[in-house]
């Protein structure tokens, strides 16, 4: 699946377009994807399109990898974690009431789903790694540099 960040300003246009078949058009180049393309910033729609198929495979015993790739400012962190300030103690209160906070990105939603449905699970392992200018950082440990 592919998620495209909306233009930053309401009046600006996007550098990419999506045709009626769901292909991505960047200039005169066409990119086709087997899965669907998600436009805009609705975290629930992105989660359903991108993460649910992976989690279904994971529950069947397969390993899964979710990769966010793109240039700086393209929306990778927003897609994976949500906007700045979305992962707070106050947002955990919504979870205790049975609701997933609307701003949460794919990773916290996936972890919540796995924890809520982990009956009989022996162990889980997850990593969140950022690669920036050929250096790797552990995003689950305050961006600690990795060797």
Short mmCIF file of N, CA, C and O in Angstrom, two decimals:
data_model
loop_
_atom_site.label_atom_id
_atom_site.label_comp_id
_atom_site.label_asym_id
_atom_site.label_seq_id
_atom_site.Cartn_x
_atom_site.Cartn_y
_atom_site.Cartn_z
N UNK A 1 0.83 -1.18 0.00
CA UNK A 1 0.00 0.00 0.00
C UNK A 1 0.88 1.24 0.00
O UNK A 1 2.00 1.21 0.46
N UNK A 2 0.33 2.31 -0.47
CA UNK A 2 1.05 3.58 -0.55
C UNK A 2 0.18 4.64 0.11
O UNK A 2 -1.02 4.68 -0.10
N UNK A 3 0.79 5.52 0.89
CA UNK A 3 0.07 6.65 1.47
C UNK A 3 0.73 7.92 0.99
O UNK A 3 1.95 8.07 1.08
N UNK A 4 -0.06 8.84 0.49
CA UNK A 4 0.45 10.11 -0.03
C UNK A 4 0.00 11.25 0.87
O UNK A 4 -1.18 11.38 1.16
N UNK A 5 0.98 12.04 1.32
CA UNK A 5 0.68 13.18 2.18
C UNK A 5 -0.03 14.24 1.35
O UNK A 5 0.34 14.51 0.21
N UNK A 6 -1.07 14.86 1.91
CA UNK A 6 -1.74 15.94 1.18
C UNK A 6 -0.84 17.16 1.08
O UNK A 6 0.12 17.29 1.84
N UNK A 7 -1.12 18.07 0.12
CA UNK A 7 -0.32 19.29 0.01
C UNK A 7 -0.33 20.06 1.32
O UNK A 7 -1.32 20.04 2.06
N UNK A 8 0.76 20.75 1.62
CA UNK A 8 0.87 21.49 2.88
C UNK A 8 -0.07 22.69 2.93
O UNK A 8 -0.58 23.04 3.97
N UNK A 9 -0.27 23.35 1.82
CA UNK A 9 -1.15 24.52 1.79
C UNK A 9 -2.42 24.16 1.02
O UNK A 9 -2.38 23.43 0.04
N UNK A 10 -3.52 24.69 1.46
CA UNK A 10 -4.82 24.36 0.86
C UNK A 10 -4.88 24.68 -0.63
O UNK A 10 -5.52 23.97 -1.39
N UNK A 11 -4.20 25.72 -1.07
CA UNK A 11 -4.29 26.13 -2.47
C UNK A 11 -3.21 25.51 -3.35
O UNK A 11 -3.24 25.66 -4.56
N UNK A 12 -2.26 24.81 -2.76
CA UNK A 12 -1.18 24.24 -3.57
C UNK A 12 -1.61 22.91 -4.17
O UNK A 12 -2.57 22.28 -3.73
N UNK A 13 -0.90 22.49 -5.19
CA UNK A 13 -1.20 21.22 -5.82
C UNK A 13 -0.12 20.21 -5.46
O UNK A 13 1.00 20.56 -5.13
N UNK A 14 -0.47 18.94 -5.56
CA UNK A 14 0.45 17.88 -5.24
C UNK A 14 1.35 17.60 -6.45
O UNK A 14 0.95 17.77 -7.59
N UNK A 15 2.56 17.13 -6.18
CA UNK A 15 3.49 16.77 -7.25
C UNK A 15 3.11 15.44 -7.87
O UNK A 15 3.61 15.08 -8.93
N UNK A 16 2.23 14.71 -7.22
CA UNK A 16 1.78 13.42 -7.74
C UNK A 16 0.27 13.41 -7.88
O UNK A 16 -0.43 14.14 -7.18
N UNK A 17 -0.22 12.61 -8.81
CA UNK A 17 -1.66 12.46 -9.01
C UNK A 17 -1.98 10.98 -8.99
O UNK A 17 -1.11 10.14 -9.18
N UNK A 18 -3.24 10.66 -8.80
CA UNK A 18 -3.69 9.27 -8.83
C UNK A 18 -4.77 9.16 -9.88
O UNK A 18 -5.74 9.93 -9.87
N UNK A 19 -4.60 8.22 -10.82
CA UNK A 19 -5.61 8.08 -11.86
C UNK A 19 -6.75 7.18 -11.39
O UNK A 19 -6.74 6.69 -10.25
N UNK A 20 -7.74 6.95 -12.25
CA UNK A 20 -8.94 6.19 -11.87
C UNK A 20 -8.64 4.73 -11.53
O UNK A 20 -9.40 4.08 -10.82
N UNK A 21 -7.51 4.18 -12.00
CA UNK A 21 -7.14 2.79 -11.68
C UNK A 21 -6.35 2.69 -10.38
O UNK A 21 -6.02 1.61 -9.94
N UNK A 22 -5.99 3.84 -9.79
CA UNK A 22 -5.21 3.84 -8.56
C UNK A 22 -3.71 3.91 -8.80
O UNK A 22 -2.93 3.76 -7.87
N UNK A 23 -3.30 4.13 -10.05
CA UNK A 23 -1.88 4.28 -10.35
C UNK A 23 -1.41 5.67 -9.90
O UNK A 23 -2.17 6.63 -9.95
N UNK A 24 -0.16 5.75 -9.49
CA UNK A 24 0.42 7.03 -9.10
C UNK A 24 1.14 7.61 -10.30
O UNK A 24 1.94 6.95 -10.94
N UNK A 25 0.84 8.88 -10.60
CA UNK A 25 1.47 9.57 -11.72
C UNK A 25 2.35 10.68 -11.16
O UNK A 25 1.87 11.57 -10.45
N UNK A 26 3.64 10.62 -11.47
CA UNK A 26 4.59 11.66 -11.07
C UNK A 26 5.20 12.20 -12.36
O UNK A 26 6.06 11.58 -12.96
N UNK A 27 4.71 13.34 -12.80
CA UNK A 27 5.12 13.85 -14.10
C UNK A 27 4.57 12.92 -15.18
O UNK A 27 3.38 12.65 -15.22
N UNK A 28 5.44 12.42 -16.02
CA UNK A 28 5.02 11.50 -17.08
C UNK A 28 5.31 10.04 -16.72
O UNK A 28 5.21 9.17 -17.58
N UNK A 29 5.66 9.78 -15.47
CA UNK A 29 5.99 8.42 -15.04
C UNK A 29 4.81 7.85 -14.25
O UNK A 29 4.24 8.52 -13.39
N UNK A 30 4.46 6.59 -14.57
CA UNK A 30 3.34 5.93 -13.89
C UNK A 30 3.88 4.80 -13.02
O UNK A 30 4.71 4.02 -13.43
N UNK A 31 3.38 4.73 -11.77
CA UNK A 31 3.74 3.67 -10.84
C UNK A 31 2.47 2.92 -10.47
O UNK A 31 1.49 3.54 -10.05
N UNK A 32 2.47 1.61 -10.62
CA UNK A 32 1.32 0.80 -10.27
C UNK A 32 1.66 -0.04 -9.04
O UNK A 32 2.79 -0.51 -8.88
N UNK A 33 0.69 -0.21 -8.16
CA UNK A 33 0.88 -0.98 -6.93
C UNK A 33 -0.21 -2.03 -6.82
O UNK A 33 -1.35 -1.81 -7.20
N UNK A 34 0.16 -3.18 -6.26
CA UNK A 34 -0.80 -4.27 -6.11
C UNK A 34 -1.86 -3.95 -5.07
O UNK A 34 -2.98 -4.42 -5.14
N UNK A 35 -1.50 -3.16 -4.08
CA UNK A 35 -2.43 -2.79 -3.02
C UNK A 35 -2.96 -1.39 -3.29
O UNK A 35 -2.60 -0.74 -4.26
N UNK A 36 -3.79 -0.92 -2.39
CA UNK A 36 -4.44 0.37 -2.62
C UNK A 36 -3.57 1.55 -2.22
O UNK A 36 -2.62 1.43 -1.48
N UNK A 37 -3.94 2.71 -2.75
CA UNK A 37 -3.26 3.96 -2.45
C UNK A 37 -4.16 4.75 -1.51
O UNK A 37 -5.36 4.88 -1.73
N UNK A 38 -3.58 5.28 -0.44
CA UNK A 38 -4.33 6.04 0.56
C UNK A 38 -3.89 7.49 0.47
O UNK A 38 -2.71 7.79 0.58
N UNK A 39 -4.83 8.40 0.25
CA UNK A 39 -4.52 9.82 0.17
C UNK A 39 -5.12 10.53 1.38
O UNK A 39 -6.15 10.13 1.89
N UNK A 40 -4.46 11.59 1.80
CA UNK A 40 -4.99 12.36 2.91
C UNK A 40 -4.37 11.95 4.23
O UNK A 40 -3.35 11.30 4.28
N UNK A 41 -5.02 12.33 5.32
CA UNK A 41 -4.39 12.13 6.62
C UNK A 41 -5.28 11.40 7.63
O UNK A 41 -5.12 11.57 8.81
N UNK A 42 -6.23 10.59 7.17
CA UNK A 42 -7.07 9.83 8.10
C UNK A 42 -6.30 8.60 8.57
O UNK A 42 -6.05 7.67 7.80
N UNK A 43 -5.90 8.60 9.83
CA UNK A 43 -5.06 7.52 10.36
C UNK A 43 -5.77 6.17 10.34
O UNK A 43 -5.14 5.14 10.09
N UNK A 44 -7.07 6.14 10.60
CA UNK A 44 -7.80 4.87 10.61
C UNK A 44 -7.84 4.24 9.21
O UNK A 44 -7.66 3.02 9.08
N UNK A 45 -8.05 5.04 8.18
CA UNK A 45 -8.06 4.53 6.81
C UNK A 45 -6.69 3.98 6.44
O UNK A 45 -6.56 2.91 5.85
N UNK A 46 -5.64 4.73 6.80
CA UNK A 46 -4.28 4.27 6.51
C UNK A 46 -3.99 2.97 7.23
O UNK A 46 -3.42 2.03 6.66
N UNK A 47 -4.38 2.86 8.48
CA UNK A 47 -4.17 1.63 9.26
C UNK A 47 -4.90 0.45 8.61
O UNK A 47 -4.31 -0.62 8.43
N UNK A 48 -6.14 0.65 8.26
CA UNK A 48 -6.93 -0.44 7.65
C UNK A 48 -6.31 -0.91 6.34
O UNK A 48 -6.26 -2.11 6.07
N UNK A 49 -5.83 0.02 5.53
CA UNK A 49 -5.29 -0.33 4.21
C UNK A 49 -3.88 -0.90 4.29
O UNK A 49 -3.54 -1.82 3.55
N UNK A 50 -3.07 -0.37 5.19
CA UNK A 50 -1.66 -0.73 5.21
C UNK A 50 -1.34 -1.81 6.24
O UNK A 50 -0.64 -2.78 5.94
N UNK A 51 -1.83 -1.67 7.45
CA UNK A 51 -1.41 -2.57 8.52
C UNK A 51 -2.26 -3.83 8.67
O UNK A 51 -1.73 -4.89 8.99
N UNK A 52 -3.55 -3.73 8.46
CA UNK A 52 -4.40 -4.91 8.69
C UNK A 52 -3.98 -6.14 7.89
O UNK A 52 -3.96 -7.24 8.44
N UNK A 53 -3.64 -6.00 6.59
CA UNK A 53 -3.17 -7.19 5.87
C UNK A 53 -1.90 -7.79 6.48
O UNK A 53 -1.75 -9.01 6.55
N UNK A 54 -0.99 -6.94 6.95
CA UNK A 54 0.23 -7.43 7.58
C UNK A 54 -0.08 -8.14 8.89
O UNK A 54 0.50 -9.19 9.19
N UNK A 55 -0.97 -7.57 9.67
CA UNK A 55 -1.32 -8.17 10.96
C UNK A 55 -2.05 -9.50 10.78
O UNK A 55 -1.88 -10.42 11.57
N UNK A 56 -2.83 -9.60 9.73
CA UNK A 56 -3.49 -10.87 9.42
C UNK A 56 -2.46 -11.96 9.14
O UNK A 56 -2.55 -13.07 9.64
N UNK A 57 -1.44 -11.63 8.36
CA UNK A 57 -0.36 -12.58 8.07
C UNK A 57 0.42 -12.91 9.34
O UNK A 57 0.82 -14.05 9.56
N UNK A 58 0.65 -11.90 10.17
CA UNK A 58 1.38 -12.09 11.41
C UNK A 58 0.65 -13.09 12.31
O UNK A 58 1.27 -13.99 12.89
N UNK A 59 -0.67 -12.96 12.39
CA UNK A 59 -1.47 -13.88 13.22
C UNK A 59 -1.42 -15.31 12.69
O UNK A 59 -1.64 -16.26 13.43
N UNK A 60 -1.12 -15.47 11.39
CA UNK A 60 -1.01 -16.80 10.80
C UNK A 60 0.39 -17.37 10.96
O UNK A 60 0.67 -18.46 10.46
N UNK A 61 1.29 -16.64 11.64
CA UNK A 61 2.62 -17.14 11.91
C UNK A 61 3.72 -16.61 11.02
O UNK A 61 4.88 -17.01 11.16
N UNK A 62 3.40 -15.71 10.11
CA UNK A 62 4.41 -15.15 9.23
C UNK A 62 5.05 -13.92 9.88
O UNK A 62 4.40 -13.21 10.64
N UNK A 63 6.31 -13.66 9.57
CA UNK A 63 6.96 -12.42 10.00
C UNK A 63 6.45 -11.29 9.10
O UNK A 63 6.11 -11.52 7.95
N UNK A 64 6.43 -10.08 9.64
CA UNK A 64 5.95 -8.94 8.86
C UNK A 64 6.91 -7.77 9.03
O UNK A 64 7.48 -7.57 10.09
N UNK A 65 7.03 -7.00 7.98
CA UNK A 65 7.82 -5.78 8.01
C UNK A 65 7.00 -4.65 7.41
O UNK A 65 6.40 -4.81 6.36
N UNK A 66 6.98 -3.53 8.10
CA UNK A 66 6.31 -2.34 7.59
C UNK A 66 7.39 -1.29 7.40
O UNK A 66 8.09 -0.93 8.34
N UNK A 67 7.55 -0.82 6.18
CA UNK A 67 8.61 0.12 5.84
C UNK A 67 8.00 1.43 5.36
O UNK A 67 7.14 1.43 4.49
N UNK A 68 8.44 2.52 5.97
CA UNK A 68 8.03 3.84 5.52
C UNK A 68 9.24 4.47 4.84
O UNK A 68 10.31 4.60 5.45
N UNK A 69 9.10 4.82 3.58
CA UNK A 69 10.22 5.34 2.81
C UNK A 69 9.80 6.63 2.12
O UNK A 69 8.70 6.74 1.61
N UNK A 70 10.68 7.60 2.12
CA UNK A 70 10.39 8.84 1.42
C UNK A 70 11.31 9.94 1.86
O UNK A 70 12.08 9.80 2.81
N UNK A 71 11.24 11.06 1.16
CA UNK A 71 12.10 12.18 1.48
C UNK A 71 11.65 12.86 2.76
O UNK A 71 10.54 12.63 3.26
N UNK A 72 12.51 13.70 3.30
CA UNK A 72 12.20 14.46 4.51
C UNK A 72 10.92 15.26 4.29
O UNK A 72 10.75 15.92 3.27
N UNK A 73 10.01 15.18 5.26
CA UNK A 73 8.76 15.93 5.19
C UNK A 73 7.66 15.26 4.41
O UNK A 73 6.61 15.85 4.19
N UNK A 74 7.86 14.01 3.97
CA UNK A 74 6.84 13.35 3.15
C UNK A 74 5.74 12.68 3.97
O UNK A 74 4.78 12.20 3.40
N UNK A 75 5.88 12.63 5.29
CA UNK A 75 4.81 12.09 6.13
C UNK A 75 5.08 10.72 6.72
O UNK A 75 4.16 10.07 7.21
N UNK A 76 6.31 10.26 6.71
CA UNK A 76 6.63 8.93 7.25
C UNK A 76 6.33 8.84 8.74
O UNK A 76 5.65 7.92 9.19
N UNK A 77 6.83 9.78 9.52
CA UNK A 77 6.62 9.76 10.97
C UNK A 77 5.15 9.94 11.30
O UNK A 77 4.60 9.26 12.17
N UNK A 78 4.48 10.83 10.59
CA UNK A 78 3.04 11.04 10.80
C UNK A 78 2.27 9.75 10.55
O UNK A 78 1.39 9.38 11.32
N UNK A 79 2.60 9.05 9.49
CA UNK A 79 1.92 7.80 9.16
C UNK A 79 2.21 6.72 10.20
O UNK A 79 1.31 6.03 10.65
N UNK A 80 3.46 6.60 10.59
CA UNK A 80 3.85 5.52 11.50
C UNK A 80 3.43 5.78 12.95
O UNK A 80 3.01 4.85 13.63
N UNK A 81 3.58 7.01 13.44
CA UNK A 81 3.33 7.29 14.86
C UNK A 81 2.18 8.26 15.11
O UNK A 81 1.62 8.28 16.19
N UNK A 82 1.85 9.09 14.15
CA UNK A 82 0.84 10.11 14.34
C UNK A 82 1.51 11.47 14.46
O UNK A 82 2.73 11.57 14.48
N UNK A 83 0.72 12.53 14.57
CA UNK A 83 1.31 13.87 14.68
C UNK A 83 2.02 14.04 16.03
O UNK A 83 1.78 13.29 16.98
N UNK A 84 2.89 15.03 16.09
CA UNK A 84 3.61 15.32 17.33
C UNK A 84 2.60 15.51 18.46
O UNK A 84 1.59 16.19 18.30
N UNK A 85 2.86 14.88 19.59
CA UNK A 85 1.98 15.01 20.75
C UNK A 85 0.83 14.02 20.79
O UNK A 85 0.02 14.06 21.71
N UNK A 86 0.74 13.13 19.80
CA UNK A 86 -0.38 12.17 19.78
C UNK A 86 -0.21 11.05 20.79
O UNK A 86 -1.19 10.53 21.31
N UNK A 87 1.02 10.66 21.08
CA UNK A 87 1.27 9.55 22.00
C UNK A 87 1.55 10.10 23.40
O UNK A 87 2.68 10.29 23.80
N UNK A 88 0.47 10.35 24.13
CA UNK A 88 0.58 10.93 25.47
C UNK A 88 -0.11 10.03 26.48
O UNK A 88 -0.87 9.13 26.11
N UNK A 89 0.16 10.29 27.75
CA UNK A 89 -0.54 9.54 28.80
C UNK A 89 -2.05 9.78 28.72
O UNK A 89 -2.83 8.87 28.96
N UNK A 90 -2.45 10.99 28.37
CA UNK A 90 -3.88 11.29 28.24
C UNK A 90 -4.52 10.43 27.15
O UNK A 90 -5.65 9.97 27.30
N UNK A 91 -3.78 10.18 26.06
CA UNK A 91 -4.35 9.35 24.99
C UNK A 91 -4.51 7.90 25.45
O UNK A 91 -5.37 7.17 24.93
N UNK A 92 -3.72 7.48 26.42
CA UNK A 92 -3.87 6.11 26.96
C UNK A 92 -5.18 5.95 27.71
O UNK A 92 -5.72 4.85 27.80
N UNK A 93 -5.72 7.05 28.25
CA UNK A 93 -7.03 6.99 28.91
C UNK A 93 -8.12 6.60 27.93
O UNK A 93 -9.04 5.88 28.27
N UNK A 94 -8.02 7.09 26.67
CA UNK A 94 -8.99 6.71 25.65
C UNK A 94 -8.92 5.21 25.39
O UNK A 94 -9.94 4.55 25.21
N UNK A 95 -7.70 4.65 25.39
CA UNK A 95 -7.52 3.22 25.16
C UNK A 95 -8.17 2.43 26.28
O UNK A 95 -8.84 1.42 26.04
N UNK A 96 -8.01 2.89 27.52
CA UNK A 96 -8.60 2.16 28.65
C UNK A 96 -10.13 2.19 28.58
O UNK A 96 -10.79 1.33 29.16
N UNK A 97 -10.67 3.15 27.84
CA UNK A 97 -12.12 3.22 27.66
C UNK A 97 -12.57 2.44 26.42
O UNK A 97 -13.73 2.48 26.03
N UNK A 98 -11.63 1.75 25.76
CA UNK A 98 -11.96 0.91 24.62
C UNK A 98 -11.83 1.54 23.25
O UNK A 98 -12.06 0.88 22.25
N UNK A 99 -11.46 2.80 23.19
CA UNK A 99 -11.35 3.48 21.90
C UNK A 99 -9.88 3.71 21.55
O UNK A 99 -9.05 3.93 22.42
N UNK A 100 -9.58 3.66 20.27
CA UNK A 100 -8.24 4.00 19.80
C UNK A 100 -8.23 5.49 19.48
O UNK A 100 -9.10 5.96 18.74
N UNK A 101 -7.28 6.25 20.04
CA UNK A 101 -7.23 7.67 19.73
C UNK A 101 -7.13 7.92 18.22
O UNK A 101 -6.38 7.24 17.53
N UNK A 102 -7.89 8.87 17.73
CA UNK A 102 -7.97 9.11 16.29
C UNK A 102 -6.65 9.55 15.68
O UNK A 102 -6.41 9.30 14.50
N UNK A 103 -5.77 10.20 16.44
CA UNK A 103 -4.51 10.69 15.91
C UNK A 103 -3.41 9.63 15.88
O UNK A 103 -2.39 9.84 15.24
N UNK A 104 -3.59 8.53 16.57
CA UNK A 104 -2.53 7.52 16.62
C UNK A 104 -2.22 7.01 15.22
O UNK A 104 -3.11 6.75 14.42
N UNK A 105 -0.93 6.82 14.95
CA UNK A 105 -0.47 6.30 13.67
C UNK A 105 -0.55 4.78 13.62
O UNK A 105 -1.11 4.13 14.49
N UNK A 106 0.04 4.22 12.59
CA UNK A 106 -0.05 2.78 12.33
C UNK A 106 0.61 1.96 13.44
O UNK A 106 0.03 0.98 13.90
N UNK A 107 1.81 2.33 13.87
CA UNK A 107 2.53 1.50 14.85
C UNK A 107 1.80 1.39 16.18
O UNK A 107 1.57 0.27 16.66
N UNK A 108 1.38 2.49 16.84
CA UNK A 108 0.67 2.31 18.11
C UNK A 108 -0.67 1.59 17.94
O UNK A 108 -1.08 0.81 18.81
N UNK A 109 -1.35 1.78 16.82
CA UNK A 109 -2.60 1.06 16.57
C UNK A 109 -2.34 -0.44 16.44
O UNK A 109 -3.08 -1.27 16.97
N UNK A 110 -1.27 -0.79 15.73
CA UNK A 110 -0.93 -2.20 15.53
C UNK A 110 -0.54 -2.85 16.86
O UNK A 110 -0.97 -3.98 17.15
N UNK A 111 0.26 -2.16 17.66
CA UNK A 111 0.66 -2.69 18.96
C UNK A 111 -0.57 -2.89 19.84
O UNK A 111 -0.71 -3.93 20.50
N UNK A 112 -1.47 -1.91 19.84
CA UNK A 112 -2.70 -2.03 20.63
C UNK A 112 -3.50 -3.25 20.20
O UNK A 112 -3.95 -4.05 21.03
N UNK A 113 -3.66 -3.43 18.90
CA UNK A 113 -4.42 -4.58 18.39
C UNK A 113 -3.74 -5.89 18.78
O UNK A 113 -4.39 -6.83 19.21
N UNK A 114 -2.42 -5.95 18.66
CA UNK A 114 -1.70 -7.17 19.02
C UNK A 114 -1.82 -7.49 20.51
O UNK A 114 -2.02 -8.64 20.89
N UNK A 115 -1.71 -6.46 21.33
CA UNK A 115 -1.83 -6.69 22.78
C UNK A 115 -3.24 -7.10 23.18
O UNK A 115 -3.42 -7.90 24.09
N UNK A 116 -4.24 -6.55 22.51
CA UNK A 116 -5.62 -6.90 22.83
C UNK A 116 -6.01 -8.29 22.34
O UNK A 116 -6.95 -8.88 22.84
N UNK A 117 -5.28 -8.81 21.36
CA UNK A 117 -5.64 -10.11 20.80
C UNK A 117 -4.51 -11.12 20.90
O UNK A 117 -4.39 -12.01 20.07
N UNK A 118 -3.69 -11.01 21.92
CA UNK A 118 -2.50 -11.85 22.02
C UNK A 118 -2.72 -13.12 22.84
O UNK A 118 -1.81 -13.59 23.49
N UNK A 119 -3.91 -13.68 22.79
CA UNK A 119 -4.20 -14.90 23.54
C UNK A 119 -3.27 -16.02 23.08
O UNK A 119 -3.16 -16.32 21.91
N UNK A 120 -2.57 -16.63 24.02
CA UNK A 120 -1.70 -17.75 23.70
C UNK A 120 -0.36 -17.36 23.11
O UNK A 120 0.44 -18.22 22.77
N UNK A 121 -0.09 -16.06 22.98
CA UNK A 121 1.18 -15.62 22.41
C UNK A 121 2.30 -15.84 23.42
O UNK A 121 2.18 -15.43 24.57
N UNK A 122 3.36 -16.48 22.98
CA UNK A 122 4.50 -16.75 23.85
C UNK A 122 5.41 -15.53 23.97
O UNK A 122 5.88 -15.20 25.04
N UNK A 123 5.68 -14.89 22.85
CA UNK A 123 6.59 -13.74 22.85
C UNK A 123 6.32 -12.87 21.63
O UNK A 123 5.86 -13.36 20.60
N UNK A 124 6.59 -11.60 21.77
CA UNK A 124 6.50 -10.66 20.66
C UNK A 124 7.77 -9.84 20.64
O UNK A 124 8.33 -9.52 21.69
N UNK A 125 8.23 -9.50 19.44
CA UNK A 125 9.39 -8.63 19.30
C UNK A 125 9.05 -7.58 18.24
O UNK A 125 8.53 -7.92 17.19
N UNK A 126 9.33 -6.33 18.57
CA UNK A 126 9.10 -5.25 17.60
C UNK A 126 10.29 -4.30 17.62
O UNK A 126 10.91 -4.10 18.66
N UNK A 127 10.59 -3.75 16.47
CA UNK A 127 11.65 -2.76 16.35
C UNK A 127 11.10 -1.58 15.56
O UNK A 127 10.26 -1.75 14.68
N UNK A 128 11.57 -0.40 15.87
CA UNK A 128 11.27 0.79 15.09
C UNK A 128 12.59 1.50 14.89
O UNK A 128 13.17 2.04 15.83
N UNK A 129 13.09 1.44 13.67
CA UNK A 129 14.42 1.97 13.38
C UNK A 129 14.31 3.05 12.31
O UNK A 129 13.62 2.89 11.32
N UNK A 130 15.01 4.15 12.55
CA UNK A 130 15.10 5.22 11.57
C UNK A 130 16.50 5.19 10.97
O UNK A 130 17.49 5.08 11.70
N UNK A 131 16.57 5.26 9.66
CA UNK A 131 17.87 5.38 9.00
C UNK A 131 17.91 6.78 8.40
O UNK A 131 17.07 7.14 7.57
N UNK A 132 18.85 7.57 8.87
CA UNK A 132 18.98 8.95 8.42
C UNK A 132 20.44 9.23 8.10
O UNK A 132 21.30 9.07 8.97
N UNK A 133 20.73 9.59 6.88
CA UNK A 133 22.08 9.87 6.40
C UNK A 133 23.04 8.73 6.77
O UNK A 133 24.10 8.94 7.36
N UNK A 134 22.62 7.51 6.46
CA UNK A 134 23.41 6.29 6.67
C UNK A 134 23.65 5.93 8.13
O UNK A 134 24.47 5.08 8.42
N UNK A 135 22.99 6.57 9.07
CA UNK A 135 23.07 6.22 10.49
C UNK A 135 21.72 5.68 10.93
O UNK A 135 20.67 6.19 10.53
N UNK A 136 21.75 4.65 11.79
CA UNK A 136 20.52 4.02 12.27
C UNK A 136 20.26 4.42 13.71
O UNK A 136 21.18 4.52 14.53
N UNK A 137 18.97 4.65 14.02
CA UNK A 137 18.55 5.07 15.36
C UNK A 137 17.38 4.21 15.82
O UNK A 137 16.49 3.91 15.04
N UNK A 138 17.38 3.87 17.11
CA UNK A 138 16.31 3.08 17.71
C UNK A 138 15.21 4.05 18.16
O UNK A 138 15.39 4.80 19.12
N UNK A 139 14.08 4.03 17.48
CA UNK A 139 12.99 4.96 17.80
C UNK A 139 12.22 4.55 19.05
O UNK A 139 11.41 5.33 19.56
N UNK A 140 12.44 3.34 19.54
CA UNK A 140 11.78 2.92 20.77
C UNK A 140 12.69 3.13 21.99
O UNK A 140 12.36 2.75 23.10
N UNK A 141 13.86 3.74 21.77
CA UNK A 141 14.81 4.02 22.84
C UNK A 141 15.42 5.41 22.66
O UNK A 141 16.64 5.56 22.54
N UNK A 142 14.57 6.44 22.59
CA UNK A 142 15.00 7.84 22.51
C UNK A 142 16.01 8.11 21.40
O UNK A 142 16.95 8.86 21.59
N UNK A 143 15.80 7.48 20.23
CA UNK A 143 16.67 7.66 19.07
C UNK A 143 18.13 7.31 19.38
O UNK A 143 19.06 7.90 18.87
N UNK A 144 18.33 6.30 20.21
CA UNK A 144 19.69 5.84 20.53
C UNK A 144 20.35 5.36 19.24
O UNK A 144 19.77 4.57 18.49
N UNK A 145 21.58 5.83 18.97
CA UNK A 145 22.29 5.37 17.77
C UNK A 145 22.55 3.87 17.84
O UNK A 145 22.89 3.34 18.89
N UNK A 146 22.38 3.19 16.73
CA UNK A 146 22.64 1.77 16.64
C UNK A 146 23.96 1.54 15.91
O UNK A 146 24.33 2.31 15.04
N UNK A 147 24.63 0.48 16.28
CA UNK A 147 25.91 0.15 15.63
C UNK A 147 25.69 -0.69 14.41
O UNK A 147 24.96 -1.54 14.33
#
